Short mmCIF file of C-alpha atoms in Angstrom, two decimals:
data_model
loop_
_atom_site.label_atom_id
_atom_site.label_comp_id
_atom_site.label_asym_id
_atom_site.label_seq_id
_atom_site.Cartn_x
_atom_site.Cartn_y
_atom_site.Cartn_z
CA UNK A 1 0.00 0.00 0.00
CA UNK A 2 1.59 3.24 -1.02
CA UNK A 3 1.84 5.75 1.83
CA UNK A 4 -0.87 8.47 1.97
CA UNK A 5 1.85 11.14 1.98
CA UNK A 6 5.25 11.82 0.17
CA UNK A 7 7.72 14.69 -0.09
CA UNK A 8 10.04 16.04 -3.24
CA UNK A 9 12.15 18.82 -3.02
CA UNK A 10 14.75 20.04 -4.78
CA UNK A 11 15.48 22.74 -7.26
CA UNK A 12 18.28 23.38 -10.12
CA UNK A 13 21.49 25.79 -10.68
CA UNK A 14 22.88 24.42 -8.07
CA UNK A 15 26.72 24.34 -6.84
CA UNK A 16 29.58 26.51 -7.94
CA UNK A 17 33.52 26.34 -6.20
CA UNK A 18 33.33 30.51 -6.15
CA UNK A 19 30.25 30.70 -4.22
CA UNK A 20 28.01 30.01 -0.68
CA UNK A 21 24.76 29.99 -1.82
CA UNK A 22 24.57 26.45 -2.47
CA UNK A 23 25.87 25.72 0.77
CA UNK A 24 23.09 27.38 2.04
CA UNK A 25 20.34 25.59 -0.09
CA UNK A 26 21.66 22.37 1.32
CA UNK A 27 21.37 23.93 4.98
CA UNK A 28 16.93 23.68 3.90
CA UNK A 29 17.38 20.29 2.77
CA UNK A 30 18.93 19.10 6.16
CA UNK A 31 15.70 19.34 7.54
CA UNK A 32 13.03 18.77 5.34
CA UNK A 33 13.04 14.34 4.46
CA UNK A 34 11.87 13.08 1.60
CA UNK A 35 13.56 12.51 -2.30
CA UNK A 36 15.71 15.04 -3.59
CA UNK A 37 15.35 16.43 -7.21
CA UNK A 38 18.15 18.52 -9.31
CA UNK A 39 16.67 20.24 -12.25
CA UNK A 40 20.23 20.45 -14.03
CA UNK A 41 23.00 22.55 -14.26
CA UNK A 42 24.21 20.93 -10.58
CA UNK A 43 27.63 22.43 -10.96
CA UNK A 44 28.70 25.11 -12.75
CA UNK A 45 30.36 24.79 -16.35
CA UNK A 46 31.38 26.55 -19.50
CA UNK A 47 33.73 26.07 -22.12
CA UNK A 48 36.81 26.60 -19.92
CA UNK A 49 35.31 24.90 -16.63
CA UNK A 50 34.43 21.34 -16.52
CA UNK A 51 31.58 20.82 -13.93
CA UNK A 52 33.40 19.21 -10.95
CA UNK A 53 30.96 17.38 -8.43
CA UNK A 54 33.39 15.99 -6.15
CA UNK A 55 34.51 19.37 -5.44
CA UNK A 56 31.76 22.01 -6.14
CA UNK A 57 28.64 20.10 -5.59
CA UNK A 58 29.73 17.24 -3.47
CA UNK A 59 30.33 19.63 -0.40
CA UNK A 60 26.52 21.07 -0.33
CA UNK A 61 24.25 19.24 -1.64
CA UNK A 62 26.55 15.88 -2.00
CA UNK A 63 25.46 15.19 1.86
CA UNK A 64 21.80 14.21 0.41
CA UNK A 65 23.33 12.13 -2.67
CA UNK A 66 21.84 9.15 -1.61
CA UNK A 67 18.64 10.24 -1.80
CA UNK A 68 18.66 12.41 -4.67
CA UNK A 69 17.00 11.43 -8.06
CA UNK A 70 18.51 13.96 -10.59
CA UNK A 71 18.09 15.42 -14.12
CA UNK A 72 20.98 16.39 -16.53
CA UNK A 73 21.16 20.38 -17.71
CA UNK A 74 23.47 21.69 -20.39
CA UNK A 75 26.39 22.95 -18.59
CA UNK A 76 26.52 19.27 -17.61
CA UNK A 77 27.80 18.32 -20.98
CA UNK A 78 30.97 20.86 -20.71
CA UNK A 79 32.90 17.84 -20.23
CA UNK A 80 32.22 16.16 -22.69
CA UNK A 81 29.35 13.06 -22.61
CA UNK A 82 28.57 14.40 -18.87
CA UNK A 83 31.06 11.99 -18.10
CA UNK A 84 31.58 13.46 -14.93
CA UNK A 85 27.74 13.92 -13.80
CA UNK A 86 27.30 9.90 -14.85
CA UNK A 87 30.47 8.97 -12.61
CA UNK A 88 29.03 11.25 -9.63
CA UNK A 89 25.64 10.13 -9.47
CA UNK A 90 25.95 6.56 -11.28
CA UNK A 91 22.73 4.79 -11.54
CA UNK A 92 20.71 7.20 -9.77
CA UNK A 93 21.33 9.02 -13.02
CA UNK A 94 19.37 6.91 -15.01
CA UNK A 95 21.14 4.54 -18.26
CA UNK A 96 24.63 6.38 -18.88
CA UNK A 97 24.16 7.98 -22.17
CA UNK A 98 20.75 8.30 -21.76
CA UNK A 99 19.84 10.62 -18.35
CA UNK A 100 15.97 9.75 -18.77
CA UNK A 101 14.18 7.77 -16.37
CA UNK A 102 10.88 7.39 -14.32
CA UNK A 103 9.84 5.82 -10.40
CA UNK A 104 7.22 5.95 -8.62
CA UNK A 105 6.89 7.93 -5.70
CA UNK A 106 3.82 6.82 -3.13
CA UNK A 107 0.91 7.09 -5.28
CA UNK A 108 2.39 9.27 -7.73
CA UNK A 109 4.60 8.45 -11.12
CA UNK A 110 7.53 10.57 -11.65
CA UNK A 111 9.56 10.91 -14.81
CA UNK A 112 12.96 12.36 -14.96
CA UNK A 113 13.77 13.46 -18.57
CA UNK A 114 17.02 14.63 -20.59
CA UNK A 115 16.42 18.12 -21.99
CA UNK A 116 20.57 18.02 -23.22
CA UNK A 117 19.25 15.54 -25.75
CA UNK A 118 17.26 14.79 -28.76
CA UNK A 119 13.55 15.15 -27.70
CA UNK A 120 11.87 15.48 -30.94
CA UNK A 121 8.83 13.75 -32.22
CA UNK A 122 9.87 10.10 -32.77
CA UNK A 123 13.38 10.33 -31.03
CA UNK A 124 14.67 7.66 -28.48
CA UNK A 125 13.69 9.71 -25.32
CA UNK A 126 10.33 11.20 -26.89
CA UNK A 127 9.53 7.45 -27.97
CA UNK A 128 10.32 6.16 -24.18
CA UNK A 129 8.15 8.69 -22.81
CA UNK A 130 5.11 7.55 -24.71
CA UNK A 131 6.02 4.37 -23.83
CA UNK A 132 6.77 5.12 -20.08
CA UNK A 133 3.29 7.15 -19.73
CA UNK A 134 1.58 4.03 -21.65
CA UNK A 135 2.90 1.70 -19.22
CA UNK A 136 2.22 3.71 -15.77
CA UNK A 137 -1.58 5.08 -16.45
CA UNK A 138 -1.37 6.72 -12.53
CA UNK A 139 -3.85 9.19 -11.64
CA UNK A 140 -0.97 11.34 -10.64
CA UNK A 141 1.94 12.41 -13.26
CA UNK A 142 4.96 14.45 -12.54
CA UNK A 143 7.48 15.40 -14.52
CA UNK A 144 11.26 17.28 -14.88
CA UNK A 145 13.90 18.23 -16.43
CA UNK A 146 16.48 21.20 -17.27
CA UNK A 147 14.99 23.58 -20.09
CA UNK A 148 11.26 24.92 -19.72
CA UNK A 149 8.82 25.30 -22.23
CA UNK A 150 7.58 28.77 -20.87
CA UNK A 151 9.49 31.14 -19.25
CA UNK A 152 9.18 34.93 -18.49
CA UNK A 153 12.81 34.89 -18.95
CA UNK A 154 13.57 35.24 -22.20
CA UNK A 155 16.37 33.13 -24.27
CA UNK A 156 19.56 34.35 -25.44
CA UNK A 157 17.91 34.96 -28.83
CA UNK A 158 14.89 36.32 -27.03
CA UNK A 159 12.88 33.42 -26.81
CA UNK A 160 10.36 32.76 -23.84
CA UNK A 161 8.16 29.48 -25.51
CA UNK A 162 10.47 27.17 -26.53
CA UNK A 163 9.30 24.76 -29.33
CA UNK A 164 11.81 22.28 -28.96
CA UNK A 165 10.79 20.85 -25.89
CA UNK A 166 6.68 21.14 -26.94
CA UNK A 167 7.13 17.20 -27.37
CA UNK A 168 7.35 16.80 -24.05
CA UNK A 169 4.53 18.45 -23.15
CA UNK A 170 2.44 16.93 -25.70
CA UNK A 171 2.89 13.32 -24.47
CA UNK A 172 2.61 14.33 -21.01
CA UNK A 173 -0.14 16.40 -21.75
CA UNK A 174 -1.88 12.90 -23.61
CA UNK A 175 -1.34 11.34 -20.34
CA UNK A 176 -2.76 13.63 -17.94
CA UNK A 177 -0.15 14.75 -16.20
CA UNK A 178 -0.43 16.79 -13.61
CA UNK A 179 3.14 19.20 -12.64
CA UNK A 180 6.50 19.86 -15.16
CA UNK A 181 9.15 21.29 -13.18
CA UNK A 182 12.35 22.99 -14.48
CA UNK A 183 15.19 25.38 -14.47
CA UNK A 184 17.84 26.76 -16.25
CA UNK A 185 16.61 30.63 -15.50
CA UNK A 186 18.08 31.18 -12.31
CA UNK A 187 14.80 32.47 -10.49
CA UNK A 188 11.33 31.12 -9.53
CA UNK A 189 8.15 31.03 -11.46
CA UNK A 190 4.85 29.22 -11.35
CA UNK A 191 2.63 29.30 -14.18
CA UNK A 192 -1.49 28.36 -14.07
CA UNK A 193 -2.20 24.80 -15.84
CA UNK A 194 -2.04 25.20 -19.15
CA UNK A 195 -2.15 23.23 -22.40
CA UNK A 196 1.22 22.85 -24.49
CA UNK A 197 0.06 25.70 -26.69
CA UNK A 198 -0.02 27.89 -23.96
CA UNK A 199 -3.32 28.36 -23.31
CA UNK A 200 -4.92 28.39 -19.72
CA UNK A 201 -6.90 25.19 -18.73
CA UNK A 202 -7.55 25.10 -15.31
CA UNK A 203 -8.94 21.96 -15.07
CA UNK A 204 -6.96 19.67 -17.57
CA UNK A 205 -3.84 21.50 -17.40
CA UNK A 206 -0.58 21.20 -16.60
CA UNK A 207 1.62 23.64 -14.13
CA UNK A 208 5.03 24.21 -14.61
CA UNK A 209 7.73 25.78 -12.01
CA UNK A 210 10.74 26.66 -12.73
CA UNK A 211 13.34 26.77 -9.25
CA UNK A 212 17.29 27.66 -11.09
CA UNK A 213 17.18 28.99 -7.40
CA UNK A 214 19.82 26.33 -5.81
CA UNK A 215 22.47 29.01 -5.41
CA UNK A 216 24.47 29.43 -8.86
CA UNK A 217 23.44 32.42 -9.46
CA UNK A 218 20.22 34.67 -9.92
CA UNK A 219 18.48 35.94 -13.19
CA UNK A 220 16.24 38.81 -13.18
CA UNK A 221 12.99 39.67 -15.21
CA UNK A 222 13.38 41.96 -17.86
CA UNK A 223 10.48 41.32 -19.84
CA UNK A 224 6.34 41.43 -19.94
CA UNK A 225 5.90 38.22 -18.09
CA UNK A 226 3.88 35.39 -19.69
CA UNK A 227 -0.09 35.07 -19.77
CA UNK A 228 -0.27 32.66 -17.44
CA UNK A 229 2.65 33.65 -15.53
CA UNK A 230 1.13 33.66 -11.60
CA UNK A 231 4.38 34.01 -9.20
CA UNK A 232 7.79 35.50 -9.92
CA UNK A 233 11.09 35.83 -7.91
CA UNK A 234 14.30 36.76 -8.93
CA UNK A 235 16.55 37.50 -5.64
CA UNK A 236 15.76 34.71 -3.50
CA UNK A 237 17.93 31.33 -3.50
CA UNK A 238 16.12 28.20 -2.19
CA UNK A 239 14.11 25.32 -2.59
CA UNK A 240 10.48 23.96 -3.88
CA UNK A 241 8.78 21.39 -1.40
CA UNK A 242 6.54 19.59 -2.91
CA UNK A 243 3.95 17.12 -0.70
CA UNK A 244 2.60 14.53 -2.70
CA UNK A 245 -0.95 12.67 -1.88
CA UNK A 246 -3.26 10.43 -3.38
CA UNK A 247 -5.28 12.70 -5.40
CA UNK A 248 -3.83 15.71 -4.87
CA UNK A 249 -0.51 17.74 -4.16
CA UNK A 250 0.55 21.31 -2.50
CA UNK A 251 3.74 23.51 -2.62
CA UNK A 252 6.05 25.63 -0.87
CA UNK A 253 8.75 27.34 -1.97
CA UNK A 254 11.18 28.13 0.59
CA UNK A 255 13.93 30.65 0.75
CA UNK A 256 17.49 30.23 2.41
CA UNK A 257 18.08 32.53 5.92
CA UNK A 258 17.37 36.32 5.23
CA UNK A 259 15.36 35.76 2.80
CA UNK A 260 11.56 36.51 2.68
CA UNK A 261 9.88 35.30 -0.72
CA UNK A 262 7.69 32.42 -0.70
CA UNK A 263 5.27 30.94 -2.56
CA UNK A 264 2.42 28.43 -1.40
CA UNK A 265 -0.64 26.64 -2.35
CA UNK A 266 -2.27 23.39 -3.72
CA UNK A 267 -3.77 21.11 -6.58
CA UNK A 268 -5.85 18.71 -8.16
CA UNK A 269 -4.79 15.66 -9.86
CA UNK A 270 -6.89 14.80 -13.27
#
């Protein structure tokens, strides 16, 4: 019998050497149990800096390794295959090579997915999902990975709906699923359920957060935000609880010490 009550919480843009704030992200997770979730981007890279977990990330948020479920972002793959995320987290990290993968979680499914990767119609990982969402018809769906659909953040070409990743939706939207959760802005945003065309659907819906808040840095808004853009922060590291029941699920986003944002509130499954 699954138990009536379960907890995620995690976020993304996590750990960098040249910074605290990730050290103080993983000061919130010491006391709130449950499954841990990275959204990608867990250490800092770029084309001169290979992400390095056993010394960036490993120190913060490495205490709660062995209960962390994680997701791949892009500055994973600055060195090169994410060789050194797959030797860091192993098989928690899903196939090596792969970086998409799915439990369940009390009497919810959850589905980790690799946004660093070919997700078009008819690719490996879009072809899994089907297949994954075929084969675990729960009443409650969640799902995450690195790169949003929707953001009020705009691109580095300007871009704030991302067509790339619509697949994703799509499939998950078939299904019924009921939360997407992301990152790769580095600030906090919950949208209203929506369809994967961007149009608000209260009751079919599905609502997306993005938390890049784990302490790599912070983003700020600089555009109109999105139509169904409901809650925005851009100075506040921390993390996104998430309680999971049978039927139903609420949220809190919580900020590290001196901080004041937070966001709260609670759903419906379909």
């Amino acid at each position: 019998m699954a138990p009536a009550e379960v907890v995620l919480v995690g976020a993304g843009d996590i750990a960098r050497c040249d910074g605290q704030d990730d050290e103080a992200t993983a000061a919130l997770l010491d006391s709130i149990p449950g499954t841990v979730i990275t959204l990608g981007d867990n250490v800092y890279g770029s084309s001169t800096v290979s992400p390095d977990f056993n010394n960036c990330y490993d120190p913060s948020w490495g205490r709660h390794k062995a209960r962390t479920r994680p997701a791949a972002g892009h500055m994973e793959y600055w060195s090169p295959g994410a060789a050194t995320y797959w030797q860091y987290f192993g098989a928690a990290a899903g196939d090596s090579g792969k970086g998409y993968y799915s439990y369940d979680l009390g009497g919810w499914h959850i589905v980790v997915l690799n946004s660093g990767i070919d997700v078009s119609v008819g690719s490996a990982e879009e072809q899994w999902l089907k297949d994954d969402l075929a084969a675990h018809p729960a009443t409650c769906t969640l799902a995450y990975w690195h790169v949003p659909r929707f953001s009020s953040v705009p691109n580095d070409q300007g871009v704030q709906v991302l067509p790339w990743v619509k697949p994703l939706w799509d499939d998950l939207y078939a299904a019924g699923a009921e939360l997407v959760l992301n990152a790769h802005y580095e600030v906090y945003e919950r949208f209203a359920p929506q369809t994967p065309d961007g149009a608000a659907e209260p009751g079919r819906g599905i609502r997306e957060f993005i938390v890049g808040t784990g302490g790599m840095g912070l983003n700020t808004f600089t555009v109109a935000p999105l139509a169904n853009s409901e809650v925005r922060n851009s100075g506040a590291p921390g993390v996104l609880e998430l309680t999971l029941r049978d039927g139903g699920y609420s949220w809190r986003f919580i900020p590290v010490s001196g901080k004041t944002f937070s966001d709260s509130g609670s759903g419906t499954c379909h």
